[in-house]
Backbone as JSON Lines, residues from 0, in Angstrom:
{"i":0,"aa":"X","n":[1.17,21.63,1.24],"ca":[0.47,20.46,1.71],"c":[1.15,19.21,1.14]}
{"i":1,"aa":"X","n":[1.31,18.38,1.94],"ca":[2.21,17.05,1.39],"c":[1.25,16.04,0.6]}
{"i":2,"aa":"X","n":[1.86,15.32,-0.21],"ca":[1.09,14.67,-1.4],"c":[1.06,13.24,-0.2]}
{"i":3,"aa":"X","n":[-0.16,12.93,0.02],"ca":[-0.52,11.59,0.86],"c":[-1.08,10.16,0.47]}
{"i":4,"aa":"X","n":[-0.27,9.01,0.47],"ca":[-0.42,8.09,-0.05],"c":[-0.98,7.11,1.28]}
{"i":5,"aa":"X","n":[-1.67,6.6,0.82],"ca":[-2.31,4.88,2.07],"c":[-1.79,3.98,1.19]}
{"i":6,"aa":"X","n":[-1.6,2.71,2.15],"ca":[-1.46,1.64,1.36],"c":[-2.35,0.73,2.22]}
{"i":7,"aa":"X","n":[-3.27,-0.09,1.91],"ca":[-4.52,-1.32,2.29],"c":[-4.59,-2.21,2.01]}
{"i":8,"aa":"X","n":[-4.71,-2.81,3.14],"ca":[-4.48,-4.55,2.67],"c":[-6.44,-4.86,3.6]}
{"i":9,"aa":"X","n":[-6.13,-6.08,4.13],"ca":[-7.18,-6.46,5.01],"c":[-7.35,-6.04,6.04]}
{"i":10,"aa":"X","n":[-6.55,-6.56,7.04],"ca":[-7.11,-6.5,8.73],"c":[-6.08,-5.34,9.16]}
{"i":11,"aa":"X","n":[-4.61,-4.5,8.09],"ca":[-3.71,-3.72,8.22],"c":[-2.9,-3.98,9.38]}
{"i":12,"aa":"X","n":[-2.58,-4.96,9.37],"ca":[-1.49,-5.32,10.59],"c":[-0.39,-6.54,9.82]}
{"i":13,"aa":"X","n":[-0.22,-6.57,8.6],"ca":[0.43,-7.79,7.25],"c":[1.15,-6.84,6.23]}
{"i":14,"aa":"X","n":[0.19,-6.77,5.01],"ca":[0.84,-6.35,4.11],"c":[0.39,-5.09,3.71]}
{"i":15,"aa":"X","n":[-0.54,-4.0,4.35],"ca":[-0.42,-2.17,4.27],"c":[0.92,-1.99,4.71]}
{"i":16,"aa":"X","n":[0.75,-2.38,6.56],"ca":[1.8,-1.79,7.28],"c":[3.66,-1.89,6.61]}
{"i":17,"aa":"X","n":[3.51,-3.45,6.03],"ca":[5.03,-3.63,5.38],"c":[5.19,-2.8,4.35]}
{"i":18,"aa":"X","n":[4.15,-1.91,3.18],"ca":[4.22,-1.54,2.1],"c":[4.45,0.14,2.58]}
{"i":19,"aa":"X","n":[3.72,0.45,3.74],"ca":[4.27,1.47,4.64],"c":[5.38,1.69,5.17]}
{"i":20,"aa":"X","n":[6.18,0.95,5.51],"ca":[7.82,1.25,5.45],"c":[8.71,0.71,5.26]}
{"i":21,"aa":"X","n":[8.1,0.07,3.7],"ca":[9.33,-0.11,2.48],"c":[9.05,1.47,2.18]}
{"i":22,"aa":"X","n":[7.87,1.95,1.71],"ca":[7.56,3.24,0.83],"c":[8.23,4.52,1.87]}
{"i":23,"aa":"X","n":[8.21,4.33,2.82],"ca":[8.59,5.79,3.51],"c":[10.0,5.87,3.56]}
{"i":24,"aa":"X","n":[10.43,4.75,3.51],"ca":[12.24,4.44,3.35],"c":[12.5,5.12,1.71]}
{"i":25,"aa":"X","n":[11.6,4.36,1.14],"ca":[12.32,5.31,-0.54],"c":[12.0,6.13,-0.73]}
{"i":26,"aa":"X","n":[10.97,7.12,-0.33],"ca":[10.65,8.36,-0.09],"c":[11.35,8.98,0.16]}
{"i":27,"aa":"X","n":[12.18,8.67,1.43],"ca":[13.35,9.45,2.22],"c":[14.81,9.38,1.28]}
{"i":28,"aa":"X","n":[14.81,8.3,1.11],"ca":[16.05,8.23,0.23],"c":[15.98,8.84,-1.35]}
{"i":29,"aa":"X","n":[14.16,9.01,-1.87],"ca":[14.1,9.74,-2.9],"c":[14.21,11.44,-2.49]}
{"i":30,"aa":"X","n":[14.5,11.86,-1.34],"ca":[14.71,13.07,-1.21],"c":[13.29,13.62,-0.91]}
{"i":31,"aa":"X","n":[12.03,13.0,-1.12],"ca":[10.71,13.47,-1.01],"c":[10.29,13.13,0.66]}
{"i":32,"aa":"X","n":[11.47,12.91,1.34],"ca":[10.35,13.17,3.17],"c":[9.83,13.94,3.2]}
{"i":33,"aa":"X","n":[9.94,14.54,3.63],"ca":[8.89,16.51,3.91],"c":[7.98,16.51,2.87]}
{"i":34,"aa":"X","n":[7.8,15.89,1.82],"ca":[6.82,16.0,0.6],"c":[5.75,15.14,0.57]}
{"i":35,"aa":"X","n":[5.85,14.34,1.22],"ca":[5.27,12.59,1.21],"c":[4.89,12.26,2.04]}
{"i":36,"aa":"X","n":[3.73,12.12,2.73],"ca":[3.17,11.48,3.64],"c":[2.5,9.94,3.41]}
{"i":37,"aa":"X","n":[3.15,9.08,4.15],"ca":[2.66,7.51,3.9],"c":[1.67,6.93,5.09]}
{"i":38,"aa":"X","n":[0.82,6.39,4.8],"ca":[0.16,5.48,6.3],"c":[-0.35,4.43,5.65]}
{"i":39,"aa":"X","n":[-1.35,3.98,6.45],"ca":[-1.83,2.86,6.1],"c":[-2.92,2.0,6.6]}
{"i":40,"aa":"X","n":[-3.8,1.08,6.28],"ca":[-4.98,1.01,6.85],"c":[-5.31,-0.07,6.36]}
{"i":41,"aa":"X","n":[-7.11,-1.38,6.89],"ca":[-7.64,-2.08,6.36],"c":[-8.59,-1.93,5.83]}
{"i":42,"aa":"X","n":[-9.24,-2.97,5.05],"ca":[-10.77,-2.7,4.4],"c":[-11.92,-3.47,5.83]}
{"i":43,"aa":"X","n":[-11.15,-3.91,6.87],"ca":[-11.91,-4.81,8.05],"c":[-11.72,-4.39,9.15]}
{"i":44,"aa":"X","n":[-12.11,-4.03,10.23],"ca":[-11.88,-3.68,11.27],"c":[-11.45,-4.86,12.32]}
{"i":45,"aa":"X","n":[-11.64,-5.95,11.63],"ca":[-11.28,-6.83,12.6],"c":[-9.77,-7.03,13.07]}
{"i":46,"aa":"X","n":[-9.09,-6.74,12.77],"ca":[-7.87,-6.66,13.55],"c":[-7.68,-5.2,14.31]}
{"i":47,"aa":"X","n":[-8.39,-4.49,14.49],"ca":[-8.7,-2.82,14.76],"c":[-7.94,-2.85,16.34]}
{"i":48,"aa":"X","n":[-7.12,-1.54,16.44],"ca":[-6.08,-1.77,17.75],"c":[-4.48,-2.72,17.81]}
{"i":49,"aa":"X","n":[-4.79,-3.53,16.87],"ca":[-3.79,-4.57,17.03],"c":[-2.07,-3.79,16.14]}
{"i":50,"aa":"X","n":[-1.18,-4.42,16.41],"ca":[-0.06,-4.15,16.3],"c":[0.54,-4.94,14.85]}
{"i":51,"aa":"X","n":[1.53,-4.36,13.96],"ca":[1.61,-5.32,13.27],"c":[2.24,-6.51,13.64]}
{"i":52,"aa":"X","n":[1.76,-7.61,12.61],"ca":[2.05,-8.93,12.72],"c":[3.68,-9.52,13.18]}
{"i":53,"aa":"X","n":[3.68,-9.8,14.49],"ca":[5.06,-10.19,14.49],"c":[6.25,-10.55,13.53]}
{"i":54,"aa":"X","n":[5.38,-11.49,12.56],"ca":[5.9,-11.89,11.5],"c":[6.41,-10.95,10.33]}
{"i":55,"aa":"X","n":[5.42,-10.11,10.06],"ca":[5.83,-9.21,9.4],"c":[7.18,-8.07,9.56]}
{"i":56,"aa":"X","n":[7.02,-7.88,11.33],"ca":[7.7,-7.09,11.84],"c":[9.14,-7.71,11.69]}
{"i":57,"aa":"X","n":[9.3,-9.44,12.09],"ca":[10.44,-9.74,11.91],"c":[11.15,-9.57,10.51]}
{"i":58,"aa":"X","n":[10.01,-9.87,9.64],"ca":[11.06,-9.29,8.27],"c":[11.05,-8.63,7.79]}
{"i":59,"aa":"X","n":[10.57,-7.41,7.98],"ca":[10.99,-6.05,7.59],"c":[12.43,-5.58,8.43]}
{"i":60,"aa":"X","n":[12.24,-6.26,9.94],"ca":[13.53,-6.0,10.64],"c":[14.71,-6.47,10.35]}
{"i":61,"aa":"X","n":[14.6,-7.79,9.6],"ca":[15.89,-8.35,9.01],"c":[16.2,-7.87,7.32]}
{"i":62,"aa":"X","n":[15.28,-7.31,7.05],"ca":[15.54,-6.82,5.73],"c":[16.08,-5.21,6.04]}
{"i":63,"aa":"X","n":[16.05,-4.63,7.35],"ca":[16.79,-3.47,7.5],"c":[15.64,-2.26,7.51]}
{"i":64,"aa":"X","n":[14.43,-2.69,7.56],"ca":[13.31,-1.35,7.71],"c":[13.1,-1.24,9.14]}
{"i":65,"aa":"X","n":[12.78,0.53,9.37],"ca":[11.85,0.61,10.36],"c":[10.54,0.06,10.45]}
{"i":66,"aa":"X","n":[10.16,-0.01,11.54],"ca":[8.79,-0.53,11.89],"c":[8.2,0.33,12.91]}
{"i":67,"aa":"X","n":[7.39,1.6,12.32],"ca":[6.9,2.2,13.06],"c":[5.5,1.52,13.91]}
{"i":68,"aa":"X","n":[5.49,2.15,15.73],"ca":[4.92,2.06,16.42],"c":[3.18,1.82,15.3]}
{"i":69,"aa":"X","n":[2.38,1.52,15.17],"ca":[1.38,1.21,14.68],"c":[0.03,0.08,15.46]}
{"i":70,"aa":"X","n":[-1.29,1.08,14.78],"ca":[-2.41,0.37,15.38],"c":[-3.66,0.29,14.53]}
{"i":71,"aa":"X","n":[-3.4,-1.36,13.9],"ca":[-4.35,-1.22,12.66],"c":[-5.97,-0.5,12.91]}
{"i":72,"aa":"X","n":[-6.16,0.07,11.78],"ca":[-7.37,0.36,12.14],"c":[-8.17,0.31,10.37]}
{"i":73,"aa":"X","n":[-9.79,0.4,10.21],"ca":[-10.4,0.28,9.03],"c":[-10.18,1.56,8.62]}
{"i":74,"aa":"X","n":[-10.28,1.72,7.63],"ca":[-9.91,3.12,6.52],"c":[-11.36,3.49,6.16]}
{"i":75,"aa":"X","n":[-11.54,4.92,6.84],"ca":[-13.03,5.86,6.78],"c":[-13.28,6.33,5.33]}
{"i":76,"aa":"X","n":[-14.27,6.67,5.4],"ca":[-14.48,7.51,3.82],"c":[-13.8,8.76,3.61]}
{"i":77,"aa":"X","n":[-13.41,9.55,4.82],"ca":[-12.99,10.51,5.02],"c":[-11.3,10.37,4.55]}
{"i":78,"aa":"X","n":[-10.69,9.78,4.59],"ca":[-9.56,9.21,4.77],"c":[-9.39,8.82,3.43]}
{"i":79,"aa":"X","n":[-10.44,7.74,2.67],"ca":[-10.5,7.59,1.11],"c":[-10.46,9.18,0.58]}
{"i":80,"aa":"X","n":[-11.06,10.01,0.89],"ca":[-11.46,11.32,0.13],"c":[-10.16,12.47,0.36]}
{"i":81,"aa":"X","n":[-9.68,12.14,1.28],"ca":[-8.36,13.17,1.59],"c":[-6.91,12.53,1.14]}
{"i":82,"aa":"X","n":[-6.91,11.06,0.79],"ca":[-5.75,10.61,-0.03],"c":[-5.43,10.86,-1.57]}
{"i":83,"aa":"X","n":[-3.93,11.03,-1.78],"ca":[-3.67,11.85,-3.52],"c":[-3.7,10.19,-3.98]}
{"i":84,"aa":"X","n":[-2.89,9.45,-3.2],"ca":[-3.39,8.1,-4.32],"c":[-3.3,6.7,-2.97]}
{"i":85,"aa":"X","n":[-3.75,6.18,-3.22],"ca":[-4.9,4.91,-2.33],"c":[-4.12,3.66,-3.32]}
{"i":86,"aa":"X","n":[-2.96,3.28,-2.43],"ca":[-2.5,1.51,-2.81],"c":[-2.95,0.26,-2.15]}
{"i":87,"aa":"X","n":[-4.08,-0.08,-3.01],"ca":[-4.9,-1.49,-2.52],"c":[-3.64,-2.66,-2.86]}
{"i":88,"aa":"X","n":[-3.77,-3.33,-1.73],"ca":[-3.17,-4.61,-2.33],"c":[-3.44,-5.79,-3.23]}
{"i":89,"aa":"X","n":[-4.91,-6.19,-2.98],"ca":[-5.88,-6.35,-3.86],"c":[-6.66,-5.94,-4.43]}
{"i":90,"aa":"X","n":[-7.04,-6.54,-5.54],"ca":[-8.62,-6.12,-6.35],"c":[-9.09,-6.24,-5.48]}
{"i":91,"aa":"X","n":[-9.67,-7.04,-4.88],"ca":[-10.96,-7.18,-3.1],"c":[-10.78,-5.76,-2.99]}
{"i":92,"aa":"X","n":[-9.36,-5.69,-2.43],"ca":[-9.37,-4.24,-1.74],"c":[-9.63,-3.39,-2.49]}
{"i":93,"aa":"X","n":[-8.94,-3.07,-3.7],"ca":[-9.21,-1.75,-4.65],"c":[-10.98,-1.89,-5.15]}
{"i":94,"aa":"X","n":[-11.75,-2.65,-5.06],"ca":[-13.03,-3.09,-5.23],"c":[-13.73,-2.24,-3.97]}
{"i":95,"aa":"X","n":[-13.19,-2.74,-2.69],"ca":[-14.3,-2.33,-1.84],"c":[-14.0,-0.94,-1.63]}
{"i":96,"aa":"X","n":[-12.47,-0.4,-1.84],"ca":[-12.33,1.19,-1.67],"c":[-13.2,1.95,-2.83]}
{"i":97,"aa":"X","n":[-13.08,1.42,-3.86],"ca":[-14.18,2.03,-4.95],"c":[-15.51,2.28,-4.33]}
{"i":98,"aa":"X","n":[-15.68,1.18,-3.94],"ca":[-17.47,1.27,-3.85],"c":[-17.37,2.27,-2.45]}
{"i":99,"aa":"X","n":[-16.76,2.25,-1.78],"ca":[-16.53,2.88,0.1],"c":[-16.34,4.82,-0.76]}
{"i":100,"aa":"X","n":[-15.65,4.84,-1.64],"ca":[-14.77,6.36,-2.29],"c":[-16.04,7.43,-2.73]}
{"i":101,"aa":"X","n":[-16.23,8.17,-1.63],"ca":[-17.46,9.43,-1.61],"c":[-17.87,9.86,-2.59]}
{"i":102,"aa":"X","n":[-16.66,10.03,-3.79],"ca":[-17.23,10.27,-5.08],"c":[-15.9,9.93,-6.31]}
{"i":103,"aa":"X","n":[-16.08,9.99,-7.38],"ca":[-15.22,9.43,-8.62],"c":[-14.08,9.89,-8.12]}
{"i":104,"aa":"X","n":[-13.81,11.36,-7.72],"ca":[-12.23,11.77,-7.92],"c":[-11.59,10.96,-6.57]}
{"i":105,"aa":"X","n":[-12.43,10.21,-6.13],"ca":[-11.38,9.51,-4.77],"c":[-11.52,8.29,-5.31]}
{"i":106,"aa":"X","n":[-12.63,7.77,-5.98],"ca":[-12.01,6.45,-6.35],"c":[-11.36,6.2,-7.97]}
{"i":107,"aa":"X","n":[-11.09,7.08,-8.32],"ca":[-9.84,7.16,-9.24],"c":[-8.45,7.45,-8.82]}
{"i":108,"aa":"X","n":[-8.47,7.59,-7.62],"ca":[-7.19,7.33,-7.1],"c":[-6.78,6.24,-6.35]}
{"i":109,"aa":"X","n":[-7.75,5.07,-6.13],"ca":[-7.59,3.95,-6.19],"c":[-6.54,3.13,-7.25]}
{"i":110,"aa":"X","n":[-5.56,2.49,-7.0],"ca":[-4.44,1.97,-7.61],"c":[-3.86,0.78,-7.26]}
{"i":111,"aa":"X","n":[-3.82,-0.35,-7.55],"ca":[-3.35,-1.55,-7.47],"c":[-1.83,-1.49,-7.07]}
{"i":112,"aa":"X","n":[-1.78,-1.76,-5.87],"ca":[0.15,-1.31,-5.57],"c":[1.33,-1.83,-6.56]}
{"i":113,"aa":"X","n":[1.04,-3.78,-6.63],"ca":[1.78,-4.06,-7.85],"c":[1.37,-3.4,-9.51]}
{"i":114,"aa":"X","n":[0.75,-2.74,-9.49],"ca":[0.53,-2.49,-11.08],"c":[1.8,-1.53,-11.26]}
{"i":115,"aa":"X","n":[2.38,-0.9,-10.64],"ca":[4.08,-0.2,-10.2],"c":[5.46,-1.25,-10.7]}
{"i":116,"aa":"X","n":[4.9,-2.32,-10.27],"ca":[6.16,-3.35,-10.6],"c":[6.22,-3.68,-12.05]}
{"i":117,"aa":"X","n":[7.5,-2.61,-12.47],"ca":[8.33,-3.18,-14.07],"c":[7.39,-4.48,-14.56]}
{"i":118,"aa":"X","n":[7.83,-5.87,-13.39],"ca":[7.87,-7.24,-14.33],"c":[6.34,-7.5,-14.06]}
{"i":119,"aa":"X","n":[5.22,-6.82,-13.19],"ca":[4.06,-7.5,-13.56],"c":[3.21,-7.8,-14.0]}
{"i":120,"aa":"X","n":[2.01,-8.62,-14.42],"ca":[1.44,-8.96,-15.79],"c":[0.64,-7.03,-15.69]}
{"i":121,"aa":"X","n":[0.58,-7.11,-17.06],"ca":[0.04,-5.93,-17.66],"c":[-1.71,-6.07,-17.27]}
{"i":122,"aa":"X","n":[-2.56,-4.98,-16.94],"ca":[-3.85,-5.7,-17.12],"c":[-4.82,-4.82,-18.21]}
{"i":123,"aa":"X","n":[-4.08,-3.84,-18.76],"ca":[-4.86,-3.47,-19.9],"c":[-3.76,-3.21,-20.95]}
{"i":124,"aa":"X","n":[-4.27,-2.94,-22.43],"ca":[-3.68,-3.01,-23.64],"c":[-3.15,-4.31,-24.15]}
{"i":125,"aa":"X","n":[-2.16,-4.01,-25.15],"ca":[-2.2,-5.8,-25.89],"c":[-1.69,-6.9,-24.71]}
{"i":126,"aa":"X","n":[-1.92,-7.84,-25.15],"ca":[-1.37,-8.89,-24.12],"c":[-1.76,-9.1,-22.66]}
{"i":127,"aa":"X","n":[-2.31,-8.33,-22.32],"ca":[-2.75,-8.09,-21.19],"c":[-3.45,-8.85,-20.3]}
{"i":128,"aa":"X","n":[-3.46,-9.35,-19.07],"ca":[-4.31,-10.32,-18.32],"c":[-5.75,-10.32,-18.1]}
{"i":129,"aa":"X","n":[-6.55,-10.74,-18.12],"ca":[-8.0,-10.46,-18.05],"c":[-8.3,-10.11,-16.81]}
{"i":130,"aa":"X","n":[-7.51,-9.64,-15.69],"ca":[-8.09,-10.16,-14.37],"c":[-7.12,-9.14,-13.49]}
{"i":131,"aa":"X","n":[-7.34,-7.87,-13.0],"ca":[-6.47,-7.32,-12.12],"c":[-5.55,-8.31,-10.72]}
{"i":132,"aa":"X","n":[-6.84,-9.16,-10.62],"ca":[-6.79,-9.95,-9.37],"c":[-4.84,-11.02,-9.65]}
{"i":133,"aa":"X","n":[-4.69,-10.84,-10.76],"ca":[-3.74,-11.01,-11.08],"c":[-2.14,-9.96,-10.76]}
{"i":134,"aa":"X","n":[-2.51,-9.07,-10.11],"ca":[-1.98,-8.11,-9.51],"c":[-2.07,-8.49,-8.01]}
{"i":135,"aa":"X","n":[-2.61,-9.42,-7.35],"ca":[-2.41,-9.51,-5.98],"c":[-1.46,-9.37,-5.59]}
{"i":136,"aa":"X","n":[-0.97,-8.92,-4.22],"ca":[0.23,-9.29,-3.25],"c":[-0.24,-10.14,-2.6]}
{"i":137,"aa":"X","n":[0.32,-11.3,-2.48],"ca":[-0.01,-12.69,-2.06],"c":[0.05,-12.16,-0.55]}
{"i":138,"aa":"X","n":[-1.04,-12.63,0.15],"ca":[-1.28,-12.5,1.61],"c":[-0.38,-13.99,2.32]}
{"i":139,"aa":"X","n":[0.05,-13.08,3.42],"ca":[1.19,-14.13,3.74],"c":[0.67,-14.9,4.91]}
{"i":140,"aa":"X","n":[-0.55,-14.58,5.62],"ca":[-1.1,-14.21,6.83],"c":[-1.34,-15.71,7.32]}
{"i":141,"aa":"X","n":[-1.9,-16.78,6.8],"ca":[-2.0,-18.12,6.65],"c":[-0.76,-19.24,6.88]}
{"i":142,"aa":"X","n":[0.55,-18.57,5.71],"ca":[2.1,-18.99,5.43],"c":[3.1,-18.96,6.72]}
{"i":143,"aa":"X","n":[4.04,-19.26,6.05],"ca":[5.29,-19.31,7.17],"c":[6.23,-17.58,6.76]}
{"i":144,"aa":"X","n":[7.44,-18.01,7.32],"ca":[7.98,-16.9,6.97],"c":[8.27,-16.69,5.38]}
{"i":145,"aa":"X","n":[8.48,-17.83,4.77],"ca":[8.84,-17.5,3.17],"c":[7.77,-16.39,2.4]}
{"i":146,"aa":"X","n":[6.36,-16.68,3.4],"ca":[5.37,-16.02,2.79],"c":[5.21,-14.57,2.4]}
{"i":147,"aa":"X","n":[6.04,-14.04,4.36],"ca":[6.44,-12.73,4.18],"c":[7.14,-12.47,3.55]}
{"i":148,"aa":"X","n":[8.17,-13.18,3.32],"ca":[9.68,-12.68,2.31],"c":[9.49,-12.72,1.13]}
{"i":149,"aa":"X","n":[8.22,-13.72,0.6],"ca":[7.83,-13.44,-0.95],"c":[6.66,-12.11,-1.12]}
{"i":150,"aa":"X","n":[5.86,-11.63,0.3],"ca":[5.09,-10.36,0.12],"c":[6.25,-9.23,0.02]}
{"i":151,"aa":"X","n":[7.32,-9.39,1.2],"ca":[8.19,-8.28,0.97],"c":[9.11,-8.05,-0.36]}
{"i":152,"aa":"X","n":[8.81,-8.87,-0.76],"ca":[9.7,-8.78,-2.11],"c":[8.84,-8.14,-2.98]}
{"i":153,"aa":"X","n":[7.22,-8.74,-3.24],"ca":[6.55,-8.02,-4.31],"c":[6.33,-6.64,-3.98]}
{"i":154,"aa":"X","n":[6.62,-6.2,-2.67],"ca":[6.52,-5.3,-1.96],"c":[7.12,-3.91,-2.91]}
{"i":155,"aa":"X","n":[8.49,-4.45,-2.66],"ca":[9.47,-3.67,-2.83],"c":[9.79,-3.27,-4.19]}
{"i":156,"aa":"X","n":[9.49,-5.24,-5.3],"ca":[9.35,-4.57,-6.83],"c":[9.18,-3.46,-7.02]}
{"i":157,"aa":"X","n":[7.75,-3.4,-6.38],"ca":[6.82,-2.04,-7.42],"c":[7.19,-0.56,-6.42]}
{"i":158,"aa":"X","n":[7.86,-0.71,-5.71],"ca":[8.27,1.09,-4.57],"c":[8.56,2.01,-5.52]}
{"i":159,"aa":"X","n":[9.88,1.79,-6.0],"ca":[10.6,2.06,-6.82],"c":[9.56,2.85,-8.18]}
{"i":160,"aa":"X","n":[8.61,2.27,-8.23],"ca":[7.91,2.88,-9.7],"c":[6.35,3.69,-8.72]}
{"i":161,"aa":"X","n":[6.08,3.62,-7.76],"ca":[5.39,4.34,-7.0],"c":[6.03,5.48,-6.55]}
{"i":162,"aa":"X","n":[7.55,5.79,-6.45],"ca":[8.38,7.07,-6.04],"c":[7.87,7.58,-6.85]}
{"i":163,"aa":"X","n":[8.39,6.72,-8.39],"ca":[8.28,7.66,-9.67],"c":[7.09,8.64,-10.24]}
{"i":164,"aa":"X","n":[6.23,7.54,-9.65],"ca":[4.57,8.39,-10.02],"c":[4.23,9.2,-9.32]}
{"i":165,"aa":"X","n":[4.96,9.45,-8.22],"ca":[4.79,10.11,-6.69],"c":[5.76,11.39,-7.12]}
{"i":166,"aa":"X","n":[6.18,11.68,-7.56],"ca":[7.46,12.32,-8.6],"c":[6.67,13.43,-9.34]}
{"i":167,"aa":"X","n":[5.94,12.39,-10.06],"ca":[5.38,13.24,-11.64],"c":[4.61,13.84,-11.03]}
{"i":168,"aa":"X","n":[3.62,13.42,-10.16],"ca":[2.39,13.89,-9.22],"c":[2.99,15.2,-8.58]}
{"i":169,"aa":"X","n":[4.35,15.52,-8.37],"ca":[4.45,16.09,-7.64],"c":[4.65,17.64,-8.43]}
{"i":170,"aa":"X","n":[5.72,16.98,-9.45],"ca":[5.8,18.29,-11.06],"c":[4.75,18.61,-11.1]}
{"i":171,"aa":"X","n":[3.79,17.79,-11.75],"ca":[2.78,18.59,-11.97],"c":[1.65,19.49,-11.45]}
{"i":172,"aa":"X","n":[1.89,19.13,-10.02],"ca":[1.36,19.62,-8.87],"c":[2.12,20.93,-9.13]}
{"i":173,"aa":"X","n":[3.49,21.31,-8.88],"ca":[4.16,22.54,-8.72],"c":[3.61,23.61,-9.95]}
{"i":174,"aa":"X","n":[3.9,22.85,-10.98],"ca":[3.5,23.68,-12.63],"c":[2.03,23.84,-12.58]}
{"i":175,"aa":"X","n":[1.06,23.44,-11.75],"ca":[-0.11,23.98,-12.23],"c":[-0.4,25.45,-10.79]}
């Protein structure tokens, strides 16, 4: 059974769908396709049906990603309960998947996507920020294009350390 990751933003037509194939690209290139299942979803139904954001689409396309065919839709409880780990983009989001998550072992797999990125603020132990919300991926949805290119960037920081955990998840999966 393949280890299955979501990634959630709001209306899932912005910044899930872009974090959806940056992640399935390093998946593939981490050798984990066949192992890894990625999708992606909102905490709102209001963009429900819709396609991702042109905008988005254009810069993932100039940054060299696929952009799979996609049709945002809200993320069920069912869907919280059958994912190995759940990347909110926000606290909002990692907030309302908690409270939405059928029982503890699904919303402990709730995970802040940047909390992956090497350089970002820490939010527990010394030094640490008081405020997950400090972990946002800046919603670009409002912005111009710089907006996307600064989401796709925080995007991409933290992939790289989501393989990794996606990795260990997977050892230890085999060894038990």
């Amino acid at each position: 059974m393949p280890y299955r990751v979501m990634t959630v933003c709001t209306g899932n037509i912005c910044r899930s769908p872009m974090a959806e194939s940056v992640l399935r690209r390093r998946f593939a290139e981490a050798g984990l396709d066949g192992e890894v299942v990625v999708d992606s979803s909102g905490i709102s139904d209001e963009e429900d049906g819709n396609p991702v954001d042109r905008r988005a689409r254009a810069v993932l396309t100039d940054a060299g990603y696929d952009v799979p065919e996609h049709r945002a839709h809200r993320v069920s409880r069912a869907e919280i309960a059958s994912r190995d780990l759940l990347l909110a983009m926000t606290a909002r989001h990692a907030r309302w998947l908690r409270t939405q998550a059928p029982d503890e072992a699904s919303a402990g797999r709730v995970v802040l996507y940047r909390s992956f990125d090497p350089d970002a603020p820490a939010v527990d132990g010394p030094g640490a920020v008081a405020d997950e919300s400090d972990l946002d991926i800046a919603d670009p949805w409002y912005g111009d294009r710089g907006d996307f290119e600064e989401a796709l960037a925080q995007i991409e920081a933290a992939a790289d350390g989501v393989v990794e955990h996606v990795r260990r998840e997977l050892a230890a999966r085999s060894r038990s």
